[in-house]
Amino acid sequence: MKTLLPFLLLFLFANCNSKNNPDSEKEDNGQPLCIDLAGNINNTVSSLPLSEAAEKVDIVRLETSDKSLIRRVKDIVVTKNDIFVEDYNEGIFRFSRDGKFLNKISKKGQGPEEYIYTHQIMADESKEEIYIWSRNNINVFGYDGSFKRVKLQCLIEDIFHGHSNQIILFKHHFFFQQELPVIANNINTELWSFALTDSSFNIEKKYYNPSHIGKEEQIMENCAPNYGWKNYWSEGQTTIDTYNQQLIMKYAGVDTIYQYNENNQEFEPYYTILSGEQPSFEMAHQWIKDPAFFKFLWVYKLFDTQEYLYLLAGKSNVVHTFRYDKQSGKIAVAKKESTIIERPFPGSPNFVFRELRKKFQMQNDISGGGDFSVDYKSQGKYWIDECNPSDLLEQIDVDELRTGKVKDEAARDKLVQVLSTIAEDDNPVLFIATLK
């Protein structure tokens, strides 16, 4: 096997080079296309313009009133005609696409149609329904806030065994997503990472992170106990995108991007990523990251668009945003220095949590105003940049904005008008990019 390894690596390298050649067929040998990040890490560009991915940007000033005061945003969902903003303390607000407050969705409380804490909200645009996932149930409400039905009623622990879980609504199909079971009540649980459910949230099919295969016993041994301190294993979320009614995803620590095939209900290899030498499974999955982990090029998230696939990665204290051209196979990368956060845990045996501060950012050449940060994605159509008014007033020079060159002068003028009338303690301003 050791003798064959160099030849296998040489084959992969040659195959990747041929796939990134604009003249090669997309899948001439039936294999997934190869994206060579490591080989193009020095093919840098100064910035990535937003107009490459988006056709327009709407500047939305969310109405500020006693009934719609937003304190701290947890999630934002955008549809064709509505904006739903989930606040950690105040609940779920519904606004029109021009920012007018319309109503709240239910309210916080202990009643059968209320919630104390929400894990997630989902919007079914075709039915104009909002799903609120709280600890013990999923309730369904109309856009007007009226209660419709209970969709699921059970404890989260009966379904998930991880500490960070998500439900994905895709073309009326529901998927469960979970990370490693770092808090496991049942040590015999299956280590699935993704699961397809029926309309009642009964699991129909489970999908497994291939990097976990053969390590199940070690993973369970390194689960977090319910008490005490332990250097247990954890991992980042499976990153997904639903652009253009296609579900693609990448498991944490795996060099393959998969596409969901509705016909056979399988996730099939779509792209292969070459990131160079990678850390060991143990190093990559310790929640208390070894500083040596950050020496490797590590892919965290993906963002799909019509012409490009963007991959957000990190190496040392530098955020790398790779842009893969789907037509030509060419790769460029924008780099930005960041910070590796170090956060000691009081009372622990000298534990220090480390994390690279990272954001997917593009230059907003459509409306102006500096970088566009993708804080939220919605419906496979929209990217949302949530901005605090005080930050906008501090960071944007209105005179420079007025005279700067932009793709959409009307959007620029709207931003100027907002900056001229907004107060620092007003509700957030949303930059909503509609993808091409």
PDB file of N, CA and C in Angstrom, residues 310-343:
ATOM      1  N   TYR A 310     -18.025  29.594  -4.065  1.00  0.00           N
ATOM      2  CA  TYR A 310     -17.105  30.246  -3.139  1.00  0.00           C
ATOM      3  C   TYR A 310     -16.887  29.336  -1.934  1.00  0.00           C
ATOM      4  N   LEU A 311     -15.632  29.229  -1.517  1.00  0.00           N
ATOM      5  CA  LEU A 311     -15.271  28.407  -0.372  1.00  0.00           C
ATOM      6  C   LEU A 311     -14.538  29.277   0.644  1.00  0.00           C
ATOM      7  N   LEU A 312     -15.070  29.320   1.862  1.00  0.00           N
ATOM      8  CA  LEU A 312     -14.470  30.108   2.930  1.00  0.00           C
ATOM      9  C   LEU A 312     -13.545  29.203   3.728  1.00  0.00           C
ATOM     10  N   ALA A 313     -12.265  29.583   3.790  1.00  0.00           N
ATOM     11  CA  ALA A 313     -11.266  28.752   4.457  1.00  0.00           C
ATOM     12  C   ALA A 313     -10.377  29.624   5.330  1.00  0.00           C
ATOM     13  N   GLY A 314      -9.567  28.976   6.128  1.00  0.00           N
ATOM     14  CA  GLY A 314      -8.636  29.698   6.991  1.00  0.00           C
ATOM     15  C   GLY A 314      -7.302  28.995   7.039  1.00  0.00           C
ATOM     16  N   LYS A 315      -6.244  29.772   7.198  1.00  0.00           N
ATOM     17  CA  LYS A 315      -4.901  29.240   7.401  1.00  0.00           C
ATOM     18  C   LYS A 315      -4.141  30.249   8.233  1.00  0.00           C
ATOM     19  N   SER A 316      -3.589  29.806   9.364  1.00  0.00           N
ATOM     20  CA  SER A 316      -2.977  30.711  10.343  1.00  0.00           C
ATOM     21  C   SER A 316      -4.030  31.717  10.766  1.00  0.00           C
ATOM     22  N   ASN A 317      -3.710  33.001  10.720  1.00  0.00           N
ATOM     23  CA  ASN A 317      -4.686  34.016  11.101  1.00  0.00           C
ATOM     24  C   ASN A 317      -5.255  34.734   9.886  1.00  0.00           C
ATOM     25  N   VAL A 318      -5.253  34.060   8.734  1.00  0.00           N
ATOM     26  CA  VAL A 318      -5.712  34.665   7.483  1.00  0.00           C
ATOM     27  C   VAL A 318      -6.947  33.934   6.966  1.00  0.00           C
ATOM     28  N   VAL A 319      -7.994  34.690   6.670  1.00  0.00           N
ATOM     29  CA  VAL A 319      -9.204  34.140   6.060  1.00  0.00           C
ATOM     30  C   VAL A 319      -9.019  34.121   4.550  1.00  0.00           C
ATOM     31  N   HIS A 320      -9.214  32.968   3.957  1.00  0.00           N
ATOM     32  CA  HIS A 320      -9.093  32.789   2.507  1.00  0.00           C
ATOM     33  C   HIS A 320     -10.489  32.582   1.924  1.00  0.00           C
ATOM     34  N   THR A 321     -10.877  33.404   0.973  1.00  0.00           N
ATOM     35  CA  THR A 321     -12.133  33.206   0.251  1.00  0.00           C
ATOM     36  C   THR A 321     -11.792  32.816  -1.179  1.00  0.00           C
ATOM     37  N   PHE A 322     -12.004  31.542  -1.504  1.00  0.00           N
ATOM     38  CA  PHE A 322     -11.693  31.029  -2.838  1.00  0.00           C
ATOM     39  C   PHE A 322     -12.911  31.173  -3.741  1.00  0.00           C
ATOM     40  N   ARG A 323     -12.643  31.553  -4.984  1.00  0.00           N
ATOM     41  CA  ARG A 323     -13.698  31.657  -5.995  1.00  0.00           C
ATOM     42  C   ARG A 323     -13.387  30.677  -7.125  1.00  0.00           C
ATOM     43  N   TYR A 324     -14.250  29.696  -7.282  1.00  0.00           N
ATOM     44  CA  TYR A 324     -14.078  28.692  -8.327  1.00  0.00           C
ATOM     45  C   TYR A 324     -15.036  28.997  -9.469  1.00  0.00           C
ATOM     46  N   ASP A 325     -14.493  29.224 -10.664  1.00  0.00           N
ATOM     47  CA  ASP A 325     -15.287  29.502 -11.851  1.00  0.00           C
ATOM     48  C   ASP A 325     -15.803  28.177 -12.411  1.00  0.00           C
ATOM     49  N   LYS A 326     -17.118  27.985 -12.411  1.00  0.00           N
ATOM     50  CA  LYS A 326     -17.691  26.717 -12.840  1.00  0.00           C
ATOM     51  C   LYS A 326     -17.465  26.440 -14.324  1.00  0.00           C
ATOM     52  N   GLN A 327     -17.373  27.477 -15.119  1.00  0.00           N
ATOM     53  CA  GLN A 327     -17.215  27.298 -16.562  1.00  0.00           C
ATOM     54  C   GLN A 327     -15.775  27.006 -16.951  1.00  0.00           C
ATOM     55  N   SER A 328     -14.852  27.823 -16.460  1.00  0.00           N
ATOM     56  CA  SER A 328     -13.450  27.687 -16.860  1.00  0.00           C
ATOM     57  C   SER A 328     -12.621  26.825 -15.927  1.00  0.00           C
ATOM     58  N   GLY A 329     -13.083  26.650 -14.693  1.00  0.00           N
ATOM     59  CA  GLY A 329     -12.300  25.904 -13.713  1.00  0.00           C
ATOM     60  C   GLY A 329     -11.227  26.732 -13.041  1.00  0.00           C
ATOM     61  N   LYS A 330     -11.131  28.012 -13.369  1.00  0.00           N
ATOM     62  CA  LYS A 330     -10.099  28.851 -12.768  1.00  0.00           C
ATOM     63  C   LYS A 330     -10.440  29.184 -11.318  1.00  0.00           C
ATOM     64  N   ILE A 331      -9.404  29.361 -10.525  1.00  0.00           N
ATOM     65  CA  ILE A 331      -9.560  29.633  -9.100  1.00  0.00           C
ATOM     66  C   ILE A 331      -8.797  30.889  -8.729  1.00  0.00           C
ATOM     67  N   ALA A 332      -9.443  31.756  -7.971  1.00  0.00           N
ATOM     68  CA  ALA A 332      -8.791  32.944  -7.411  1.00  0.00           C
ATOM     69  C   ALA A 332      -9.108  32.990  -5.930  1.00  0.00           C
ATOM     70  N   VAL A 333      -8.298  33.724  -5.183  1.00  0.00           N
ATOM     71  CA  VAL A 333      -8.506  33.781  -3.745  1.00  0.00           C
ATOM     72  C   VAL A 333      -8.271  35.202  -3.240  1.00  0.00           C
ATOM     73  N   ALA A 334      -9.184  35.665  -2.396  1.00  0.00           N
ATOM     74  CA  ALA A 334      -9.027  36.949  -1.698  1.00  0.00           C
ATOM     75  C   ALA A 334      -8.650  36.634  -0.257  1.00  0.00           C
ATOM     76  N   LYS A 335      -7.637  37.312   0.251  1.00  0.00           N
ATOM     77  CA  LYS A 335      -7.147  37.026   1.608  1.00  0.00           C
ATOM     78  C   LYS A 335      -7.321  38.248   2.500  1.00  0.00           C
ATOM     79  N   LYS A 336      -7.633  37.973   3.751  1.00  0.00           N
ATOM     80  CA  LYS A 336      -7.794  39.058   4.715  1.00  0.00           C
ATOM     81  C   LYS A 336      -7.302  38.589   6.079  1.00  0.00           C
ATOM     82  N   GLU A 337      -6.433  39.366   6.675  1.00  0.00           N
ATOM     83  CA  GLU A 337      -5.941  39.017   8.002  1.00  0.00           C
ATOM     84  C   GLU A 337      -7.069  39.113   9.026  1.00  0.00           C
ATOM     85  N   SER A 338      -7.054  38.186   9.957  1.00  0.00           N
ATOM     86  CA  SER A 338      -8.063  38.163  10.997  1.00  0.00           C
ATOM     87  C   SER A 338      -7.386  37.879  12.338  1.00  0.00           C
ATOM     88  N   THR A 339      -8.164  37.344  13.279  1.00  0.00           N
ATOM     89  CA  THR A 339      -7.659  37.084  14.622  1.00  0.00           C
ATOM     90  C   THR A 339      -8.059  35.687  15.065  1.00  0.00           C
ATOM     91  N   ILE A 340      -7.137  34.988  15.703  1.00  0.00           N
ATOM     92  CA  ILE A 340      -7.464  33.727  16.353  1.00  0.00           C
ATOM     93  C   ILE A 340      -7.845  34.062  17.795  1.00  0.00           C
ATOM     94  N   ILE A 341      -9.117  33.909  18.091  1.00  0.00           N
ATOM     95  CA  ILE A 341      -9.624  34.241  19.421  1.00  0.00           C
ATOM     96  C   ILE A 341      -9.146  33.186  20.410  1.00  0.00           C
ATOM     97  N   GLU A 342      -8.664  33.624  21.542  1.00  0.00           N
ATOM     98  CA  GLU A 342      -8.262  32.716  22.621  1.00  0.00           C
ATOM     99  C   GLU A 342      -9.073  33.066  23.855  1.00  0.00           C
ATOM    100  N   ARG A 343      -9.870  32.097  24.310  1.00  0.00           N
ATOM    101  CA  ARG A 343     -10.780  32.359  25.408  1.00  0.00           C
ATOM    102  C   ARG A 343     -10.579  31.314  26.510  1.00  0.00           C
TER     103      ARG A 343
END
